[in-house]
Amino acid sequence: MWSLRELPELSEDEFQRWSQLLEDRTGIQIAPHQRAFLQTQIGGRMRELECDSYSHYLTQVVDGLQGMVEWSILVDRLVVKETSFFRHRPSIEFVRRLVQSRINNQALNGSFDVWSVGCATGEEPYALAMAINDCFELAALDPYFGVTATDISLQSLQKARKGLYHPRKVEQVTREERARYFIPADKELQVVEKIRDRVCFSHGNVLDVARMPRVMMDVIFCQNLLIYFRRWRRREVLNALVDRLKPNGVLIVGLGEITDWTNPKIKRVADDEIQAYVRLPEA
C-alpha cells in the first residue's frame, strides 16, 4: 500500500530547494535541524499522490495553475501553528485599555478597525473582538468595530470561520468570558454569533501586504509570526504594516520578536509586558 511505503531521505540539495521555496513564498525560514519535519510533511502529501520523488513533486508544486492548487494544500501542513484564546493576555488587555480610553475621551472617529495578521484558526481575532465588545457594551454603545483576520492557510481559515473549538483551546478564557462568548456545541464550544459577525476572515500572505487593499487600521496585531522570518524580512514586513496604521494607531508584535528595528513614523510604547508601537500623527 502506498500509504505504508517508505520514502527516501530528503537529500541536502532537495532540502535546500524545498526550504528555499517555502521561504520565498511564505517568509518562513527552515533551519537544518527541521529537516525531519519538512520531510514528514512533504512525504505525507507525496504518499497521498503516490509520488516517490521529492524533485518530481517539487515540479508539480511550481507548475502552472495545478501547481498553485497543490501548493495551497501543502502549505496548510507546513505553516499551521499552535495557538489559543488570550495566548498573551497583556497584549489583548492593552487593546482593551486603548478602546476604553477612546470611548471615555470621545475619541472614536468612525469604526474601530483591527487587523489580526497570521490569524491561524481564529483564536486571536476572536479574543480581540471579545475584549473590544466588552468596552462597547460597558459604555452601552452600538458595537461599531470590526476585526479583519488574514492567514496563508485556507484550511485554517475554514476552521476559523466556524468558530468551533475544543475546550482545551479556551483554558485561558475566564469563567465570565466563557459564559458570555461561548455556547456548547456537542463536545466543543462555539463562539457566539455576535462575535463571529465582527470578524472577517480572508486569505492573505504577509509578504504581499503592499498588494492588499489599503485599509487603515487602529490596531494591527502581529504576534508569533515574525520570529520565523529573517531579520531583514521582519523589518520589511513591519515597515509595510506601519503604513496601514491610522494616526495614533498601534502595532503590536510578540515580545522580543524584533529588537533592531526603528521607523520614523512610530514610537515604542513604554510597557515591559508588551511590545507595541504607536503611529505618530501626521506633521
Tab-separated table of C-alpha atoms in Angstrom:
chain	number	residue	atom	x	y	z
A	1	MET	CA	0.000	0.000	0.000
A	2	TRP	CA	1.274	3.473	-0.914
A	3	SER	CA	0.370	4.880	2.492
A	4	LEU	CA	2.838	2.466	4.088
A	5	ARG	CA	5.643	2.848	1.562
A	6	GLU	CA	8.880	4.218	2.978
A	7	LEU	CA	10.111	7.248	1.081
A	8	PRO	CA	13.801	8.031	0.557
A	9	GLU	CA	15.574	10.530	2.779
A	10	LEU	CA	15.421	14.157	1.731
A	11	SER	CA	18.864	14.898	0.295
A	12	GLU	CA	20.798	18.050	1.137
A	13	ASP	CA	20.112	19.504	-2.305
A	14	GLU	CA	16.393	18.674	-2.090
A	15	PHE	CA	16.197	20.144	1.402
A	16	GLN	CA	17.763	23.375	0.163
A	17	ARG	CA	15.360	23.602	-2.778
A	18	TRP	CA	12.268	22.912	-0.675
A	19	SER	CA	13.271	25.220	2.174
A	20	GLN	CA	14.045	27.996	-0.330
A	21	LEU	CA	10.606	27.589	-1.918
A	22	LEU	CA	8.945	27.808	1.496
A	23	GLU	CA	10.887	30.927	2.427
A	24	ASP	CA	10.295	32.614	-0.931
A	25	ARG	CA	6.552	32.046	-0.731
A	26	THR	CA	5.839	32.452	2.985
A	27	GLY	CA	8.889	34.135	4.532
A	28	ILE	CA	9.364	31.202	6.903
A	29	GLN	CA	12.956	30.088	7.345
A	30	ILE	CA	13.543	26.364	7.915
A	31	ALA	CA	16.650	25.543	9.933
A	32	PRO	CA	18.763	22.437	9.151
A	33	HIS	CA	17.571	20.703	12.324
A	34	GLN	CA	13.996	20.935	10.984
A	35	ARG	CA	14.727	18.704	8.007
A	36	ALA	CA	12.807	15.808	9.554
A	37	PHE	CA	9.719	17.998	9.983
A	38	LEU	CA	9.919	19.167	6.374
A	39	GLN	CA	10.410	15.614	5.120
A	40	THR	CA	7.475	14.307	7.155
A	41	GLN	CA	5.032	16.972	5.960
A	42	ILE	CA	6.039	16.780	2.306
A	43	GLY	CA	6.279	12.987	2.405
A	44	GLY	CA	2.766	12.649	3.791
A	45	ARG	CA	1.324	14.516	0.828
A	46	MET	CA	3.500	12.589	-1.631
A	47	ARG	CA	2.085	9.298	-0.329
A	48	GLU	CA	-1.417	10.577	-0.967
A	49	LEU	CA	-0.412	11.374	-4.558
A	50	GLU	CA	1.557	8.112	-4.926
A	51	CYS	CA	4.689	10.054	-5.762
A	52	ASP	CA	8.122	8.822	-4.637
A	53	SER	CA	10.357	11.651	-5.887
A	54	TYR	CA	10.819	14.898	-3.979
A	55	SER	CA	12.132	16.585	-7.110
A	56	HIS	CA	9.199	15.424	-9.223
A	57	TYR	CA	6.730	16.616	-6.597
A	58	LEU	CA	8.501	19.984	-6.420
A	59	THR	CA	7.990	20.348	-10.160
A	60	GLN	CA	4.279	19.637	-9.684
A	61	VAL	CA	4.019	22.279	-6.973
A	62	VAL	CA	5.544	25.072	-9.050
A	63	ASP	CA	3.945	24.192	-12.388
A	64	GLY	CA	1.064	26.389	-13.521
A	65	LEU	CA	-2.474	26.564	-12.163
A	66	GLN	CA	-2.487	22.987	-10.898
A	67	GLY	CA	0.724	23.770	-9.036
A	68	MET	CA	-0.981	26.700	-7.293
A	69	VAL	CA	-3.769	24.376	-6.150
A	70	GLU	CA	-1.278	21.800	-4.922
A	71	TRP	CA	0.731	24.474	-3.074
A	72	SER	CA	-2.396	25.648	-1.236
A	73	ILE	CA	-2.874	22.080	0.011
A	74	LEU	CA	0.739	21.577	1.028
A	75	VAL	CA	1.240	24.955	2.710
A	76	ASP	CA	-1.503	24.124	5.236
A	77	ARG	CA	0.708	21.345	6.566
A	78	LEU	CA	3.848	23.444	6.624
A	79	VAL	CA	2.732	26.647	8.340
A	80	VAL	CA	-0.201	25.866	10.654
A	81	LYS	CA	0.833	26.865	14.164
A	82	GLU	CA	-0.478	26.176	17.648
A	83	THR	CA	-2.474	28.979	19.214
A	84	SER	CA	-5.140	29.594	21.859
A	85	PHE	CA	-7.520	32.261	23.115
A	86	PHE	CA	-5.826	35.108	25.022
A	87	ARG	CA	-2.455	33.457	24.442
A	88	HIS	CA	-0.711	36.657	25.523
A	89	ARG	CA	-3.301	38.420	27.639
A	90	PRO	CA	-1.239	41.571	28.374
A	91	SER	CA	-1.358	42.446	24.657
A	92	ILE	CA	-5.120	41.881	24.483
A	93	GLU	CA	-5.623	43.925	27.637
A	94	PHE	CA	-3.616	46.748	26.113
A	95	VAL	CA	-6.109	46.843	23.219
A	96	ARG	CA	-8.968	46.818	25.729
A	97	ARG	CA	-7.498	49.827	27.556
A	98	LEU	CA	-6.945	51.626	24.254
A	99	VAL	CA	-10.589	51.208	23.228
A	100	GLN	CA	-11.836	52.154	26.682
A	101	SER	CA	-9.698	55.285	26.680
A	102	ARG	CA	-11.017	56.386	23.311
A	103	ILE	CA	-14.592	55.806	24.413
A	104	ASN	CA	-14.046	57.723	27.656
A	105	ASN	CA	-12.427	60.627	25.788
A	106	GLN	CA	-14.991	60.554	22.991
A	107	ALA	CA	-12.118	59.986	20.578
A	108	LEU	CA	-13.668	57.224	18.483
A	109	ASN	CA	-13.618	58.594	14.949
A	110	GLY	CA	-15.743	56.187	12.941
A	111	SER	CA	-15.317	52.439	13.167
A	112	PHE	CA	-12.583	50.956	15.360
A	113	ASP	CA	-10.692	48.698	12.944
A	114	VAL	CA	-8.332	45.879	13.893
A	115	TRP	CA	-6.198	43.555	11.769
A	116	SER	CA	-5.023	40.179	13.052
A	117	VAL	CA	-2.082	39.124	10.855
A	118	GLY	CA	-1.395	35.388	10.680
A	119	CYS	CA	-4.624	34.548	12.487
A	120	ALA	CA	-4.276	30.745	12.144
A	121	THR	CA	-7.513	29.054	13.291
A	122	GLY	CA	-9.092	32.234	14.647
A	123	GLU	CA	-8.497	32.264	18.384
A	124	GLU	CA	-6.578	35.560	18.344
A	125	PRO	CA	-9.059	37.672	16.324
A	126	TYR	CA	-11.997	36.303	18.275
A	127	ALA	CA	-10.269	37.169	21.564
A	128	LEU	CA	-9.634	40.693	20.290
A	129	ALA	CA	-13.287	41.026	19.281
A	130	MET	CA	-14.405	39.863	22.731
A	131	ALA	CA	-12.240	42.409	24.542
A	132	ILE	CA	-13.373	45.239	22.271
A	133	ASN	CA	-17.011	44.211	22.528
A	134	ASP	CA	-16.721	44.350	26.329
A	135	CYS	CA	-15.846	48.044	26.055
A	136	PHE	CA	-18.742	48.913	23.769
A	137	GLU	CA	-21.252	47.016	25.899
A	138	LEU	CA	-19.938	48.583	29.104
A	139	ALA	CA	-20.471	52.025	27.562
A	140	ALA	CA	-23.885	50.987	26.203
A	141	LEU	CA	-22.748	51.813	22.653
A	142	ASP	CA	-23.544	50.031	19.432
A	143	PRO	CA	-20.568	47.755	18.621
A	144	TYR	CA	-19.099	49.851	15.827
A	145	PHE	CA	-15.927	47.879	15.242
A	146	GLY	CA	-14.532	45.157	13.011
A	147	VAL	CA	-11.641	42.703	13.050
A	148	THR	CA	-10.011	41.635	9.797
A	149	ALA	CA	-8.173	38.338	10.147
A	150	THR	CA	-5.791	37.041	7.488
A	151	ASP	CA	-3.759	33.878	7.077
A	152	ILE	CA	-1.991	31.989	4.303
A	153	SER	CA	-3.655	28.674	5.232
A	154	LEU	CA	-7.042	28.116	3.591
A	155	GLN	CA	-7.706	25.127	5.822
A	156	SER	CA	-7.101	27.176	8.973
A	157	LEU	CA	-9.399	29.941	7.725
A	158	GLN	CA	-12.137	27.435	7.019
A	159	LYS	CA	-11.961	26.201	10.605
A	160	ALA	CA	-11.775	29.742	11.963
A	161	ARG	CA	-14.999	30.792	10.240
A	162	LYS	CA	-16.910	28.027	12.015
A	163	GLY	CA	-15.771	29.264	15.433
A	164	LEU	CA	-15.825	25.766	16.940
A	165	TYR	CA	-13.100	24.827	19.442
A	166	HIS	CA	-12.069	22.052	21.768
A	167	PRO	CA	-12.389	23.071	25.449
A	168	ARG	CA	-8.595	22.869	25.744
A	169	LYS	CA	-8.364	25.922	23.492
A	170	VAL	CA	-10.289	28.101	25.952
A	171	GLU	CA	-8.309	27.272	29.081
A	172	GLN	CA	-7.033	30.852	29.349
A	173	VAL	CA	-10.542	32.304	29.000
A	174	THR	CA	-12.091	33.460	32.272
A	175	ARG	CA	-15.300	31.879	33.527
A	176	GLU	CA	-17.187	35.100	32.828
A	177	GLU	CA	-15.818	35.354	29.297
A	178	ARG	CA	-16.718	31.752	28.612
A	179	ALA	CA	-20.281	32.301	29.823
A	180	ARG	CA	-20.732	35.415	27.687
A	181	TYR	CA	-18.997	34.428	24.493
A	182	PHE	CA	-19.270	30.652	24.046
A	183	ILE	CA	-22.112	28.181	23.733
A	184	PRO	CA	-21.865	24.371	23.986
A	185	ALA	CA	-21.828	22.524	20.658
A	186	ASP	CA	-21.648	18.759	21.198
A	187	LYS	CA	-18.174	18.182	22.666
A	188	GLU	CA	-16.903	21.576	21.526
A	189	LEU	CA	-17.557	25.222	22.295
A	190	GLN	CA	-18.718	27.720	19.695
A	191	VAL	CA	-18.034	31.437	19.642
A	192	VAL	CA	-21.350	33.279	19.849
A	193	GLU	CA	-22.779	34.777	16.689
A	194	LYS	CA	-22.419	38.432	17.690
A	195	ILE	CA	-18.648	37.953	17.931
A	196	ARG	CA	-18.358	35.810	14.796
A	197	ASP	CA	-20.166	38.542	12.886
A	198	ARG	CA	-17.496	41.077	13.910
A	199	VAL	CA	-14.600	39.085	12.427
A	200	CYS	CA	-13.931	38.843	8.688
A	201	PHE	CA	-11.544	36.055	7.720
A	202	SER	CA	-9.625	36.444	4.474
A	203	HIS	CA	-6.801	34.663	2.688
A	204	GLY	CA	-3.627	36.729	2.710
A	205	ASN	CA	0.147	36.404	2.671
A	206	VAL	CA	2.028	38.839	4.895
A	207	LEU	CA	4.717	39.068	2.206
A	208	ASP	CA	2.114	40.652	-0.087
A	209	VAL	CA	0.976	43.464	2.226
A	210	ALA	CA	1.749	46.074	-0.423
A	211	ARG	CA	-0.714	44.414	-2.813
A	212	MET	CA	-3.538	44.132	-0.272
A	213	PRO	CA	-6.407	46.676	-0.184
A	214	ARG	CA	-5.147	49.807	1.560
A	215	VAL	CA	-7.434	49.883	4.590
A	216	MET	CA	-6.145	51.922	7.504
A	217	MET	CA	-6.265	50.307	10.940
A	218	ASP	CA	-6.482	51.418	14.563
A	219	VAL	CA	-4.678	48.259	15.707
A	220	ILE	CA	-2.537	45.759	13.833
A	221	PHE	CA	-1.849	42.608	15.819
A	222	CYS	CA	1.073	40.534	14.515
A	223	GLN	CA	2.320	38.072	17.120
A	224	ASN	CA	4.205	34.761	16.882
A	225	LEU	CA	4.778	35.169	13.154
A	226	LEU	CA	7.882	37.275	12.541
A	227	ILE	CA	10.063	35.016	14.645
A	228	TYR	CA	10.161	32.570	11.717
A	229	PHE	CA	11.491	35.246	9.323
A	230	ARG	CA	14.979	36.524	8.618
A	231	ARG	CA	15.772	39.831	10.293
A	232	TRP	CA	15.706	41.898	7.094
A	233	ARG	CA	12.315	40.457	6.176
A	234	ARG	CA	10.900	41.222	9.630
A	235	ARG	CA	11.840	44.870	9.182
A	236	GLU	CA	10.374	44.905	5.668
A	237	VAL	CA	7.040	43.481	6.853
A	238	LEU	CA	6.814	45.805	9.847
A	239	ASN	CA	7.512	48.880	7.715
A	240	ALA	CA	4.679	47.852	5.388
A	241	LEU	CA	2.332	47.338	8.351
A	242	VAL	CA	3.152	50.773	9.790
A	243	ASP	CA	1.903	52.315	6.556
A	244	ARG	CA	-1.506	50.695	7.214
A	245	LEU	CA	-1.942	52.370	10.614
A	246	LYS	CA	-4.168	55.374	11.221
A	247	PRO	CA	-2.534	58.286	13.098
A	248	ASN	CA	-2.238	57.143	16.750
A	249	GLY	CA	-2.878	53.593	15.601
A	250	VAL	CA	-0.991	50.788	17.339
A	251	LEU	CA	1.144	47.938	16.006
A	252	ILE	CA	1.548	45.033	18.450
A	253	VAL	CA	4.131	42.282	17.919
A	254	GLY	CA	5.334	39.386	20.021
A	255	LEU	CA	7.604	40.347	22.896
A	256	GLY	CA	11.201	40.148	21.654
A	257	GLU	CA	10.282	39.243	18.066
A	258	ILE	CA	12.149	42.275	16.754
A	259	THR	CA	14.947	44.089	18.571
A	260	ASP	CA	16.821	46.084	15.957
A	261	TRP	CA	14.018	47.909	14.134
A	262	THR	CA	13.213	51.596	14.027
A	263	ASN	CA	10.819	53.608	11.906
A	264	PRO	CA	10.454	57.413	11.957
A	265	LYS	CA	6.665	57.131	11.805
A	266	ILE	CA	6.279	55.307	15.138
A	267	LYS	CA	7.354	55.320	18.771
A	268	ARG	CA	7.658	52.389	21.179
A	269	VAL	CA	5.082	52.062	23.953
A	270	ALA	CA	6.703	52.206	27.394
A	271	ASP	CA	5.469	48.881	28.769
A	272	ASP	CA	7.702	45.947	29.700
A	273	GLU	CA	4.882	43.399	29.326
A	274	ILE	CA	4.165	44.064	25.662
A	275	GLN	CA	5.943	45.195	22.521
A	276	ALA	CA	3.808	47.837	20.847
A	277	TYR	CA	4.379	50.908	18.694
A	278	VAL	CA	2.174	53.964	18.175
A	279	ARG	CA	1.879	55.655	14.786
A	280	LEU	CA	2.764	59.331	15.185
A	281	PRO	CA	0.247	61.940	13.997
A	282	GLU	CA	0.953	63.409	10.598
A	283	ALA	CA	3.118	66.529	10.763
